[in-house]
Short mmCIF file of C-alpha atoms in Angstrom, two decimals:
data_model
loop_
_atom_site.label_atom_id
_atom_site.label_comp_id
_atom_site.label_asym_id
_atom_site.label_seq_id
_atom_site.Cartn_x
_atom_site.Cartn_y
_atom_site.Cartn_z
CA MET A 1 -29.96 -117.07 10.09
CA LYS A 2 -31.32 -117.00 6.57
CA PHE A 3 -29.10 -116.31 3.56
CA ALA A 4 -30.16 -115.29 0.05
CA VAL A 5 -27.87 -116.22 -2.83
CA PRO A 6 -28.99 -114.36 -5.97
CA VAL A 7 -28.53 -116.32 -9.20
CA PHE A 8 -27.79 -114.37 -12.36
CA PRO A 9 -27.68 -115.94 -15.82
CA GLY A 10 -24.05 -117.13 -15.86
CA SER A 11 -23.51 -117.46 -12.11
CA ASN A 12 -21.58 -120.66 -11.44
CA CYS A 13 -20.55 -120.59 -7.78
CA ASP A 14 -24.10 -120.29 -6.48
CA HIS A 15 -24.47 -123.99 -5.63
CA ASP A 16 -21.05 -124.14 -3.96
CA MET A 17 -22.16 -121.25 -1.78
CA VAL A 18 -25.46 -122.89 -0.84
CA ASN A 19 -23.63 -126.14 -0.15
CA ALA A 20 -21.27 -124.36 2.23
CA LEU A 21 -24.12 -122.58 4.02
CA ARG A 22 -26.56 -125.48 4.27
CA ASP A 23 -24.45 -128.61 4.50
CA ILE A 24 -21.40 -127.33 6.32
CA LEU A 25 -22.76 -124.50 8.48
CA ASN A 26 -26.34 -125.76 8.93
CA ALA A 27 -27.73 -122.35 7.98
CA ASP A 28 -30.85 -121.64 5.92
CA ALA A 29 -30.02 -120.58 2.40
CA ASP A 30 -32.15 -119.93 -0.68
CA LEU A 31 -31.10 -119.48 -4.26
CA VAL A 32 -33.11 -116.48 -5.44
CA PRO A 33 -33.54 -115.46 -9.08
CA ALA A 34 -32.09 -112.22 -10.47
CA THR A 35 -35.67 -111.02 -10.94
CA THR A 36 -36.34 -110.98 -7.18
CA THR A 37 -37.46 -107.55 -5.99
CA ASP A 38 -37.69 -108.07 -2.23
CA LEU A 39 -35.08 -109.53 0.13
CA ALA A 40 -36.62 -108.33 3.41
CA GLU A 41 -37.13 -111.88 4.75
CA TYR A 42 -33.37 -112.56 4.68
CA ASP A 43 -30.62 -111.81 7.18
CA ALA A 44 -27.74 -111.74 4.71
CA VAL A 45 -27.22 -111.66 0.95
CA ILE A 46 -24.26 -113.28 -0.83
CA LEU A 47 -23.63 -112.51 -4.50
CA PRO A 48 -21.88 -115.59 -5.90
CA GLY A 49 -19.04 -115.93 -8.38
CA GLY A 50 -19.37 -116.73 -12.05
CA PHE A 51 -19.77 -114.84 -15.29
CA SER A 52 -23.07 -113.01 -14.91
CA TYR A 53 -24.57 -112.11 -18.28
CA GLY A 54 -21.44 -113.56 -19.89
CA ASP A 55 -19.37 -110.72 -18.42
CA TYR A 56 -20.32 -108.88 -21.61
CA LEU A 57 -19.13 -105.29 -21.75
CA ARG A 58 -17.37 -105.56 -18.34
CA SER A 59 -17.64 -108.00 -15.45
CA GLY A 60 -20.73 -107.10 -13.46
CA ALA A 61 -21.75 -104.23 -15.76
CA ILE A 62 -25.04 -105.80 -16.85
CA ALA A 63 -25.83 -107.63 -13.60
CA ARG A 64 -25.93 -104.39 -11.72
CA PHE A 65 -29.18 -103.50 -13.54
CA ALA A 66 -30.93 -106.77 -12.63
CA PRO A 67 -34.02 -106.22 -10.44
CA VAL A 68 -32.40 -108.07 -7.52
CA MET A 69 -29.68 -105.41 -7.35
CA THR A 70 -32.25 -102.73 -6.54
CA ALA A 71 -33.35 -105.02 -3.70
CA VAL A 72 -29.71 -105.54 -2.64
CA LYS A 73 -29.20 -101.75 -2.44
CA THR A 74 -32.30 -101.36 -0.26
CA PHE A 75 -31.12 -104.31 1.85
CA ALA A 76 -27.63 -102.86 2.30
CA VAL A 77 -29.02 -99.55 3.56
CA THR A 78 -30.65 -101.41 6.48
CA GLY A 79 -27.16 -102.38 7.69
CA LYS A 80 -27.63 -106.13 7.16
CA PRO A 81 -24.59 -107.92 5.70
CA VAL A 82 -24.05 -108.13 1.94
CA MET A 83 -21.11 -110.08 0.56
CA GLY A 84 -19.89 -110.40 -3.02
CA ILE A 85 -17.43 -113.13 -3.97
CA CYS A 86 -15.40 -112.82 -7.17
CA ASN A 87 -17.99 -111.86 -9.81
CA GLY A 88 -20.13 -110.73 -6.86
CA PHE A 89 -17.35 -108.29 -5.90
CA GLN A 90 -17.22 -107.03 -9.49
CA ILE A 91 -21.00 -106.50 -9.42
CA LEU A 92 -20.80 -104.59 -6.11
CA THR A 93 -18.21 -102.17 -7.52
CA GLU A 94 -20.18 -101.68 -10.73
CA ALA A 95 -23.30 -101.02 -8.63
CA GLY A 96 -21.46 -98.41 -6.61
CA LEU A 97 -21.91 -100.31 -3.33
CA LEU A 98 -18.13 -100.56 -3.05
CA PRO A 99 -15.52 -98.11 -4.36
CA GLY A 100 -13.03 -98.86 -7.14
CA ALA A 101 -13.12 -101.36 -9.97
CA LEU A 102 -11.71 -104.76 -10.95
CA GLN A 103 -9.61 -104.67 -14.07
CA ALA A 104 -7.84 -107.37 -16.09
CA ASN A 105 -5.05 -109.24 -14.29
CA ARG A 106 -1.65 -107.71 -14.89
CA SER A 107 -0.50 -110.94 -16.59
CA ALA A 108 -3.55 -110.96 -18.95
CA GLN A 109 -4.04 -114.56 -17.80
CA PHE A 110 -6.90 -116.22 -15.98
CA ILE A 111 -5.44 -117.20 -12.60
CA CYS A 112 -6.70 -120.32 -10.82
CA GLU A 113 -4.62 -121.17 -7.77
CA THR A 114 -4.50 -121.11 -4.00
CA SER A 115 -3.54 -117.72 -2.64
CA GLU A 116 -2.30 -116.80 0.80
CA LEU A 117 -4.19 -113.94 2.40
CA ARG A 118 -3.64 -111.83 5.46
CA VAL A 119 -6.68 -110.74 7.46
CA CYS A 120 -6.06 -107.01 7.93
CA ASN A 121 -9.14 -106.14 9.94
CA VAL A 122 -10.82 -108.56 12.38
CA GLU A 123 -13.19 -105.90 13.68
CA THR A 124 -15.82 -106.54 11.01
CA GLN A 125 -18.90 -108.76 11.14
CA PHE A 126 -17.26 -110.86 8.41
CA THR A 127 -13.93 -111.47 10.10
CA SER A 128 -14.43 -111.46 13.89
CA ASP A 129 -13.82 -115.22 14.03
CA TYR A 130 -10.22 -114.83 12.81
CA ALA A 131 -7.18 -113.99 14.91
CA ALA A 132 -5.56 -110.64 14.12
CA ASP A 133 -3.18 -110.94 11.14
CA ALA A 134 -4.34 -114.51 10.50
CA ARG A 135 -3.00 -116.10 7.30
CA LEU A 136 -5.54 -117.91 5.15
CA GLN A 137 -5.20 -120.29 2.21
CA LEU A 138 -8.08 -119.51 -0.16
CA PRO A 139 -8.58 -120.32 -3.84
CA ILE A 140 -8.74 -117.56 -6.43
CA ALA A 141 -10.11 -118.04 -9.95
CA HIS A 142 -10.42 -114.89 -12.01
CA GLY A 143 -9.31 -113.08 -15.14
CA GLU A 144 -10.31 -109.65 -13.89
CA GLY A 145 -9.40 -109.50 -10.22
CA ASN A 146 -6.91 -106.69 -10.33
CA TYR A 147 -8.36 -104.18 -7.88
CA TYR A 148 -7.97 -100.57 -8.93
CA CYS A 149 -8.85 -97.31 -7.24
CA ASP A 150 -7.36 -93.83 -7.38
CA ASP A 151 -4.99 -92.54 -4.71
CA ALA A 152 -7.64 -90.56 -2.86
CA THR A 153 -9.91 -93.62 -2.61
CA LEU A 154 -7.00 -95.78 -1.43
CA ALA A 155 -6.16 -93.24 1.27
CA ASP A 156 -9.81 -93.34 2.37
CA LEU A 157 -9.85 -97.16 2.43
CA GLN A 158 -6.70 -97.20 4.58
CA ALA A 159 -7.82 -94.43 6.93
CA ASN A 160 -11.15 -96.17 7.57
CA HIS A 161 -9.66 -99.69 7.89
CA GLN A 162 -11.77 -100.86 4.95
CA ILE A 163 -9.11 -103.17 3.56
CA VAL A 164 -10.07 -106.50 5.09
CA PHE A 165 -7.98 -109.02 3.13
CA GLU A 166 -4.69 -108.55 1.34
CA TYR A 167 -2.61 -110.96 -0.73
CA VAL A 168 0.67 -111.99 0.85
CA THR A 169 2.06 -112.33 -2.70
CA ASN A 170 0.22 -110.16 -5.19
CA PRO A 171 -1.09 -112.47 -7.95
CA ASN A 172 -2.88 -110.01 -10.23
CA GLY A 173 -1.55 -106.47 -9.84
CA SER A 174 -4.13 -105.23 -7.31
CA VAL A 175 -3.47 -101.82 -5.79
CA ALA A 176 -1.96 -102.22 -2.31
CA ASN A 177 -2.29 -106.05 -2.60
CA ILE A 178 -6.02 -105.68 -1.98
CA ALA A 179 -8.02 -108.92 -2.04
CA GLY A 180 -11.14 -107.72 -0.19
CA ILE A 181 -12.68 -104.52 1.13
CA VAL A 182 -15.74 -103.39 3.07
CA ASN A 183 -17.77 -100.24 2.59
CA ARG A 184 -17.40 -97.44 5.09
CA GLN A 185 -20.36 -98.69 7.15
CA GLY A 186 -18.71 -102.12 7.31
CA ASN A 187 -21.73 -104.16 6.22
CA VAL A 188 -20.85 -104.71 2.55
CA LEU A 189 -17.85 -106.94 1.78
CA GLY A 190 -16.36 -107.67 -1.62
CA MET A 191 -13.52 -110.16 -2.12
CA MET A 192 -11.98 -111.96 -5.09
CA PRO A 193 -10.95 -115.20 -3.26
CA HIS A 194 -13.54 -117.94 -2.75
CA PRO A 195 -14.21 -118.79 0.92
CA GLU A 196 -17.04 -121.13 -0.10
CA ARG A 197 -14.46 -123.35 -1.79
CA ALA A 198 -12.48 -123.72 1.44
CA VAL A 199 -14.97 -125.09 3.95
CA GLU A 200 -14.01 -128.73 4.41
CA ALA A 201 -10.78 -130.70 4.55
CA LEU A 202 -11.71 -132.55 1.36
CA LEU A 203 -11.45 -129.24 -0.52
CA GLY A 204 -7.90 -128.67 0.71
CA SER A 205 -8.59 -125.87 3.18
CA THR A 206 -11.14 -124.91 5.80
CA ASP A 207 -9.86 -121.34 6.09
CA GLY A 208 -13.00 -119.90 4.48
CA LEU A 209 -15.22 -121.08 7.33
CA GLY A 210 -14.25 -118.14 9.55
CA ILE A 211 -16.15 -115.67 7.38
CA PHE A 212 -19.40 -117.60 7.67
CA LYS A 213 -18.86 -118.31 11.37
CA SER A 214 -18.26 -114.60 11.94
CA LEU A 215 -21.55 -113.74 10.23
CA LEU A 216 -23.46 -116.38 12.21
CA ALA A 217 -21.96 -115.19 15.49
CA HIS A 218 -22.72 -111.56 14.69
CA HIS A 219 -26.31 -112.49 13.87
CA GLU A 220 -26.66 -114.29 17.21
CA GLU A 221 -25.24 -111.28 19.03
CA VAL A 222 -27.66 -108.87 17.37
CA ALA A 223 -30.59 -111.22 17.99
CA HIS A 224 -29.83 -111.45 21.73
CA ALA A 225 -28.80 -107.84 22.23
CA MET B 1 -32.07 -91.15 -37.11
CA TYR B 2 -28.67 -90.57 -35.61
CA LEU B 3 -25.50 -92.62 -35.53
CA ALA B 4 -23.36 -92.32 -32.42
CA LYS B 5 -19.84 -93.74 -32.63
CA VAL B 6 -18.57 -94.25 -29.11
CA TYR B 7 -14.95 -95.02 -28.23
CA VAL B 8 -14.09 -96.31 -24.76
CA THR B 9 -10.45 -96.56 -23.71
CA TYR B 10 -8.56 -97.12 -20.48
CA LYS B 11 -7.36 -94.11 -18.57
CA GLU B 12 -3.61 -93.57 -18.65
CA SER B 13 -3.07 -94.91 -15.13
CA ILE B 14 -4.74 -98.24 -16.01
CA LEU B 15 -2.82 -101.27 -17.18
CA ASP B 16 -3.85 -102.57 -20.58
CA PRO B 17 -2.45 -106.12 -20.70
CA LYS B 18 -4.42 -107.01 -23.85
CA GLY B 19 -3.05 -103.98 -25.65
CA GLU B 20 0.44 -104.95 -24.51
CA ALA B 21 -0.04 -108.49 -25.82
CA VAL B 22 -1.04 -107.08 -29.23
CA HIS B 23 1.92 -104.71 -29.08
CA ASP B 24 4.28 -107.64 -28.47
CA ALA B 25 2.66 -109.67 -31.26
CA LEU B 26 3.15 -106.82 -33.74
CA HIS B 27 6.79 -106.68 -32.74
CA ARG B 28 7.12 -110.41 -33.34
CA LEU B 29 5.68 -109.85 -36.84
CA GLY B 30 8.50 -107.44 -37.47
CA TYR B 31 6.73 -104.13 -36.86
CA THR B 32 9.37 -103.04 -34.42
CA ASN B 33 8.51 -99.41 -35.15
CA VAL B 34 5.23 -99.83 -33.23
CA ASP B 35 5.61 -97.75 -30.11
CA ALA B 36 2.33 -98.40 -28.29
CA VAL B 37 -0.99 -100.20 -28.75
CA GLU B 38 -4.11 -99.32 -26.85
CA LEU B 39 -6.98 -101.75 -27.05
CA GLY B 40 -10.41 -100.27 -26.38
CA LYS B 41 -14.07 -100.72 -27.25
CA TYR B 42 -16.04 -99.26 -30.11
CA PHE B 43 -19.82 -98.98 -30.26
CA GLU B 44 -22.10 -97.90 -33.10
CA ILE B 45 -25.43 -96.84 -31.70
CA LYS B 46 -28.32 -95.96 -33.97
CA LEU B 47 -30.99 -93.96 -32.24
CA THR B 48 -33.76 -91.47 -32.76
CA ALA B 49 -34.06 -88.26 -30.79
CA GLY B 50 -35.64 -88.98 -27.40
CA LYS B 51 -36.78 -86.72 -24.61
CA GLN B 52 -33.43 -85.01 -24.32
CA PRO B 53 -30.86 -83.87 -26.89
CA VAL B 54 -29.08 -86.82 -28.52
CA GLU B 55 -25.72 -85.67 -27.26
CA ALA B 56 -26.88 -85.52 -23.64
CA GLU B 57 -28.47 -88.94 -23.96
CA VAL B 58 -25.34 -90.58 -25.42
CA ASP B 59 -23.26 -88.93 -22.71
CA GLU B 60 -25.56 -90.42 -20.08
CA MET B 61 -25.35 -93.87 -21.71
CA CYS B 62 -21.56 -93.70 -21.49
CA ASP B 63 -21.60 -92.70 -17.84
CA ARG B 64 -24.21 -95.25 -16.82
CA LEU B 65 -23.21 -98.29 -18.84
CA LEU B 66 -20.77 -98.13 -21.74
CA ALA B 67 -17.77 -97.00 -19.68
CA ASN B 68 -16.70 -97.54 -16.09
CA VAL B 69 -15.52 -94.03 -15.34
CA ASN B 70 -13.33 -95.35 -12.51
CA MET B 71 -10.93 -96.76 -15.07
CA GLU B 72 -12.13 -95.80 -18.54
CA SER B 73 -12.70 -92.62 -20.49
CA TYR B 74 -14.89 -92.17 -23.54
CA ARG B 75 -15.48 -89.93 -26.51
CA TYR B 76 -18.10 -90.01 -29.21
CA GLU B 77 -19.11 -88.56 -32.55
CA ILE B 78 -22.74 -88.14 -33.49
CA THR B 79 -23.91 -87.79 -37.07
CA GLU B 80 -27.37 -87.51 -38.52
CA MET B 81 -28.16 -90.37 -40.89
CA GLU B 82 -30.14 -90.24 -44.10
CA ALA B 83 -33.64 -91.49 -43.38
#
């Protein structure tokens, strides 16, 4: 399975992601520049965390116009998995690939801590490796991670089981304790916590591994179907 | 040449923690009569008439980039500048 990790000016979790994929999961992973226009050779795309384009204007607002995002949209339509972590989640909402928006944390502070999550939906290609209702310890590090959507959108997310991760204790003011959602088709995931920073005991938690293992297992399944 | 002044503010349902911090700071300075502070963004855009009317173009810029209409609203004033 071959992963693409787009690198925007200001991305800073791109190498952590590639480290997790290559060194821990023995998967193929390429850093690809934001100018890339074709992702067809890849099986999955992961938009990394950071401060793309300095987060000028709004987080993700400028990145969404980078050439690679046109390629990501084309890629997502094929049904292959696309995942956005932290700034990647912000970019996916700005690009319209996921509903809602990420606004400033309720406390107005940048929050950098370990958060406890509940896996709300294990029927996705990102979460099948987890037990139902599993509790995860994953790091968060964001100033604008407060998920917002209007009531109609929230009702849609709930009705379609699109809320995949929720905070056990809400750190930032997110609507309905939302930490991560998928699109209606289930192949685009956005989440504020950092699974790539929880892949070996040395990092304090290995709870992030399940997401990558789920993706690898799903890829195997599709390949042998 | 035109000058478009664009104001982007949070919708009412959106928290504005930075505005609240400024509100609290004003109170600490003794301006206890301050009832509310809203902190938004202000753009001055100088442009020439393009393919479409200036107003329509500025409106499109707001929708596509300057504001995130999920959580922000915008208004603008357009004036013609002396050449």
